mmCIF file of C-alpha atoms in Angstrom:
data_model
loop_
_atom_site.group_PDB
_atom_site.id
_atom_site.type_symbol
_atom_site.label_atom_id
_atom_site.label_comp_id
_atom_site.label_asym_id
_atom_site.label_seq_id
_atom_site.Cartn_x
_atom_site.Cartn_y
_atom_site.Cartn_z
ATOM 1 C CA GLY A 762 124.977 123.758 100.394
ATOM 2 C CA TYR A 763 121.565 123.726 101.289
ATOM 3 C CA TYR A 764 118.831 124.885 98.375
ATOM 4 C CA LYS A 765 117.777 128.568 99.269
ATOM 5 C CA ASN A 766 118.986 127.703 102.925
ATOM 6 C CA LEU A 767 122.098 129.609 103.602
ATOM 7 C CA GLU A 768 121.563 129.496 107.677
ATOM 8 C CA LEU A 769 121.399 125.760 107.539
ATOM 9 C CA THR A 770 124.611 125.353 104.973
ATOM 10 C CA GLU A 771 126.464 127.735 107.183
ATOM 11 C CA GLN A 772 125.649 125.719 110.446
ATOM 12 C CA SER A 773 126.816 122.404 108.364
ATOM 13 C CA LYS A 774 130.164 123.510 108.094
ATOM 14 C CA VAL A 775 132.915 122.537 109.872
ATOM 15 C CA MET A 776 136.774 123.561 110.157
ATOM 16 C CA ILE A 777 139.062 120.775 110.577
ATOM 17 C CA ASN A 778 143.167 121.458 110.614
ATOM 18 C CA GLY A 779 142.248 124.512 108.593
ATOM 19 C CA ILE A 780 140.256 122.790 105.926
ATOM 20 C CA GLU A 781 136.660 123.468 105.586
ATOM 21 C CA TYR A 782 134.142 120.726 105.555
ATOM 22 C CA PHE A 783 130.462 120.164 105.066
ATOM 23 C CA ILE A 784 128.678 117.781 107.140
ATOM 24 C CA THR A 785 126.096 115.851 105.113
ATOM 25 C CA GLY A 786 124.757 113.434 107.563
ATOM 26 C CA THR A 787 125.412 110.801 105.095
ATOM 27 C CA ILE A 788 127.454 107.577 106.571
ATOM 28 C CA GLY A 789 129.607 105.690 104.752
ATOM 29 C CA LYS A 790 132.725 104.139 103.834
ATOM 30 C CA ILE A 791 136.029 105.195 102.116
ATOM 31 C CA ASP A 792 137.486 102.238 100.382
ATOM 32 C CA GLU A 793 141.643 102.044 99.707
ATOM 33 C CA GLN A 794 141.542 104.013 96.875
ATOM 34 C CA GLY A 795 139.300 107.338 98.556
ATOM 35 C CA TYR A 796 136.177 106.532 97.192
ATOM 36 C CA PHE A 797 133.353 107.138 99.292
ATOM 37 C CA THR A 798 130.699 104.883 99.453
ATOM 38 C CA PRO A 799 127.215 106.023 101.350
ATOM 39 C CA THR A 800 125.386 103.192 103.340
ATOM 40 C CA ALA A 801 123.068 105.271 105.540
ATOM 41 C CA ARG A 802 121.782 108.529 106.826
ATOM 42 C CA LYS A 803 122.561 109.839 109.845
ATOM 43 C CA THR A 804 119.060 110.897 110.519
ATOM 44 C CA ARG A 805 117.094 108.165 109.573
ATOM 45 C CA PHE A 806 116.982 106.196 112.492
ATOM 46 C CA TYR A 807 114.155 105.977 115.695
ATOM 47 C CA ILE A 808 115.177 104.448 119.178
ATOM 48 C CA ASN A 809 113.050 101.211 119.988
ATOM 49 C CA ASP A 810 111.448 100.278 123.111
ATOM 50 C CA GLU A 811 114.802 98.833 124.185
ATOM 51 C CA LEU A 812 116.246 102.146 123.820
ATOM 52 C CA LYS A 813 118.597 100.644 121.075
ATOM 53 C CA LYS A 814 118.980 103.140 117.687
ATOM 54 C CA VAL A 815 117.524 101.253 114.568
ATOM 55 C CA TYR A 816 119.357 102.846 111.361
ATOM 56 C CA CYS A 817 116.679 102.518 108.614
ATOM 57 C CA ASP A 818 119.171 102.874 105.894
ATOM 58 C CA GLY A 819 121.351 100.167 107.158
ATOM 59 C CA VAL A 820 118.180 97.463 107.496
ATOM 60 C CA GLN A 821 117.225 98.552 103.994
ATOM 61 C CA ASN A 822 120.791 98.220 102.541
ATOM 62 C CA ILE A 823 121.272 94.536 104.257
ATOM 63 C CA ILE A 824 117.293 93.360 103.262
ATOM 64 C CA SER A 825 118.604 94.905 99.639
ATOM 65 C CA ASN A 826 121.453 92.433 99.161
ATOM 66 C CA PHE A 827 118.807 89.164 99.666
ATOM 67 C CA GLU A 828 118.760 87.374 96.277
ATOM 68 C CA CYS A 829 115.201 88.009 95.740
ATOM 69 C CA VAL A 830 114.865 91.671 96.564
ATOM 70 C CA LYS A 831 115.307 94.077 93.530
ATOM 71 C CA ALA A 832 115.282 97.451 95.893
ATOM 72 C CA CYS A 833 113.713 98.190 99.519
ATOM 73 C CA ALA A 834 112.822 100.917 101.677
ATOM 74 C CA VAL A 835 112.721 100.892 105.609
ATOM 75 C CA VAL A 836 110.568 103.190 107.656
ATOM 76 C CA PRO A 837 109.814 103.588 111.285
ATOM 77 C CA VAL A 838 106.054 102.879 112.253
ATOM 78 C CA PRO A 839 104.322 103.144 115.618
ATOM 79 C CA ASP A 840 103.408 99.986 117.018
ATOM 80 C CA GLU A 841 101.479 99.276 120.388
ATOM 81 C CA GLY A 842 101.274 102.583 121.904
ATOM 82 C CA ARG A 843 104.661 104.552 121.707
ATOM 83 C CA ARG A 844 106.813 101.518 120.528
ATOM 84 C CA LEU A 845 108.323 101.936 116.804
ATOM 85 C CA VAL A 846 109.087 98.998 114.737
ATOM 86 C CA ASN A 847 110.154 98.798 111.165
ATOM 87 C CA LYS A 848 108.250 98.436 108.133
ATOM 88 C CA ALA A 849 110.009 97.092 105.154
ATOM 89 C CA TYR A 850 108.732 97.894 101.592
ATOM 90 C CA ILE A 851 110.185 95.626 99.378
ATOM 91 C CA VAL A 852 110.086 95.445 95.175
ATOM 92 C CA LEU A 853 111.093 91.866 94.087
ATOM 93 C CA ASN A 854 113.460 90.732 91.485
ATOM 94 C CA GLU A 855 111.842 89.223 88.557
ATOM 95 C CA GLY A 856 110.941 85.558 89.158
ATOM 96 C CA CYS A 857 109.519 86.026 92.453
ATOM 97 C CA GLU A 858 105.913 86.547 93.439
ATOM 98 C CA PRO A 859 104.629 88.872 95.687
ATOM 99 C CA ILE A 860 102.560 86.320 97.860
ATOM 100 C CA GLU A 861 102.575 85.191 101.663
ATOM 101 C CA GLU A 862 105.099 82.303 100.893
ATOM 102 C CA MET A 863 107.497 84.828 100.085
ATOM 103 C CA LYS A 864 107.298 86.897 102.942
ATOM 104 C CA GLU A 865 107.950 83.871 104.977
ATOM 105 C CA VAL A 866 111.075 83.174 102.991
ATOM 106 C CA ILE A 867 112.223 87.014 103.534
ATOM 107 C CA ASN A 868 111.491 86.237 107.064
ATOM 108 C CA ARG A 869 113.975 83.166 107.398
ATOM 109 C CA LEU A 870 116.315 85.336 105.481
ATOM 110 C CA PHE A 871 116.454 88.477 108.386
ATOM 111 C CA SER A 872 118.182 85.983 110.387
ATOM 112 C CA LYS A 873 120.827 84.939 108.053
ATOM 113 C CA SER A 874 124.062 87.011 106.982
ATOM 114 C CA VAL A 875 124.612 88.355 103.618
ATOM 115 C CA THR A 876 127.733 89.083 101.734
ATOM 116 C CA THR A 877 127.487 92.468 99.958
ATOM 117 C CA PRO A 878 129.323 93.226 96.196
ATOM 118 C CA THR A 879 132.397 94.715 98.092
ATOM 119 C CA GLY A 880 132.554 91.165 100.662
ATOM 120 C CA GLU A 881 131.359 92.853 103.727
ATOM 121 C CA VAL A 882 129.150 90.002 105.528
ATOM 122 C CA LEU A 883 126.146 91.680 107.490
ATOM 123 C CA GLN A 884 123.412 90.579 109.564
ATOM 124 C CA LEU A 885 120.259 92.334 111.316
ATOM 125 C CA LYS A 886 120.645 92.271 114.991
ATOM 126 C CA PRO A 887 117.033 90.865 116.110
ATOM 127 C CA TYR A 888 115.409 94.526 117.008
ATOM 128 C CA GLU A 889 116.265 95.746 113.476
ATOM 129 C CA ILE A 890 114.100 92.692 111.820
ATOM 130 C CA PRO A 891 110.938 94.514 110.309
ATOM 131 C CA SER A 892 107.634 93.532 112.115
ATOM 132 C CA TYR A 893 105.832 94.385 108.915
ATOM 133 C CA ILE A 894 106.878 93.755 105.039
ATOM 134 C CA GLU A 895 104.872 95.093 101.952
ATOM 135 C CA PHE A 896 105.881 94.022 98.564
ATOM 136 C CA ILE A 897 105.210 96.914 96.069
ATOM 137 C CA ASN A 898 105.883 97.480 92.459
ATOM 138 C CA GLU A 899 108.633 100.353 92.694
ATOM 139 C CA ILE A 900 109.973 102.347 95.329
ATOM 140 C CA PRO A 901 108.153 105.650 95.307
ATOM 141 C CA ARG A 902 110.986 108.790 94.589
ATOM 142 C CA ILE A 903 110.338 112.513 95.356
ATOM 143 C CA GLN A 904 109.020 114.178 91.772
ATOM 144 C CA GLY A 905 112.267 115.168 89.855
ATOM 145 C CA SER A 906 114.799 113.446 91.586
ATOM 146 C CA GLU A 907 116.086 109.780 92.491
ATOM 147 C CA LYS A 908 115.476 110.097 96.048
ATOM 148 C CA VAL A 909 113.369 107.781 97.628
ATOM 149 C CA ASP A 910 110.019 109.427 99.082
ATOM 150 C CA TYR A 911 110.439 108.612 102.513
ATOM 151 C CA LEU A 912 107.681 111.094 104.074
ATOM 152 C CA PHE A 913 105.261 109.017 101.791
ATOM 153 C CA LEU A 914 106.117 105.642 102.893
ATOM 154 C CA GLU A 915 106.058 106.822 106.919
ATOM 155 C CA LYS A 916 102.693 108.194 105.855
ATOM 156 C CA ASP A 917 101.311 105.361 104.138
ATOM 157 C CA ALA A 918 102.900 103.063 106.996
ATOM 158 C CA LYS A 919 101.283 104.856 109.902
ATOM 159 C CA GLU A 920 97.686 105.288 107.797
ATOM 160 C CA LYS A 921 97.760 101.386 107.023
ATOM 161 C CA HIS A 922 98.955 100.386 110.561
ATOM 162 C CA GLU A 923 95.948 102.802 112.081
ATOM 163 C CA GLN A 924 93.486 100.873 109.688
ATOM 164 C CA SER A 925 94.775 97.550 110.356
ATOM 165 C CA LYS A 926 93.941 98.605 114.382
ATOM 166 C CA GLN A 927 90.832 99.882 113.540
ATOM 167 C CA GLU A 928 89.668 97.010 111.511
ATOM 168 C CA GLU A 929 90.715 94.563 114.207
ATOM 169 C CA LEU A 930 88.775 96.924 116.806
ATOM 170 C CA GLY A 931 85.737 96.462 114.454
ATOM 171 C CA HIS A 932 86.414 92.462 114.202
ATOM 172 C CA GLN A 933 86.517 92.141 118.152
ATOM 173 C CA LYS A 934 83.304 94.192 118.832
ATOM 174 C CA SER A 935 81.227 92.263 116.171
ATOM 175 C CA ILE A 936 82.618 88.949 117.952
ATOM 176 C CA GLY A 937 81.521 90.579 121.143
ATOM 177 C CA THR A 938 78.065 91.776 120.414
ATOM 178 C CA ASN A 939 77.586 88.203 118.897
ATOM 179 C CA ILE A 940 78.242 86.151 122.291
ATOM 180 C CA LYS A 941 75.523 87.119 124.898
#
């Protein structure tokens, strides 16, 4: 159930054929032996300007299978008004340098398929490809747990995007004032 939230716990229960289930919002696969492997969260998606659902967990799972990537977290970020796009926070494997050339390598990998450890072949759809990449040393976690702190990353992505827009506007103004 949900910690200290009996109402939400009750809302998340469902009876199917006389068996009570708890709906977690976790998307995954069940293998031949009956083991469940989570692959995404039902609530971690956004609808892009083409009205297509983009599941952030699915995108980061594919990127995490790139040979040079140790870990990845993907969050939506506003871009050009009300449009949302992906930003990928990437931790590189040892021996891979967090430089512009590595961003180019990863950008090329976005259009290629990857084979997961389970043998599944996956590829990003064009509308799932991240518009922004940032290399970080480690994925931030919620204190006291192993859960990724997506709220922190979403706030960080939004703040950095706003800062970039302000710097761009300032640059355009300075160019405009010099031309007379």
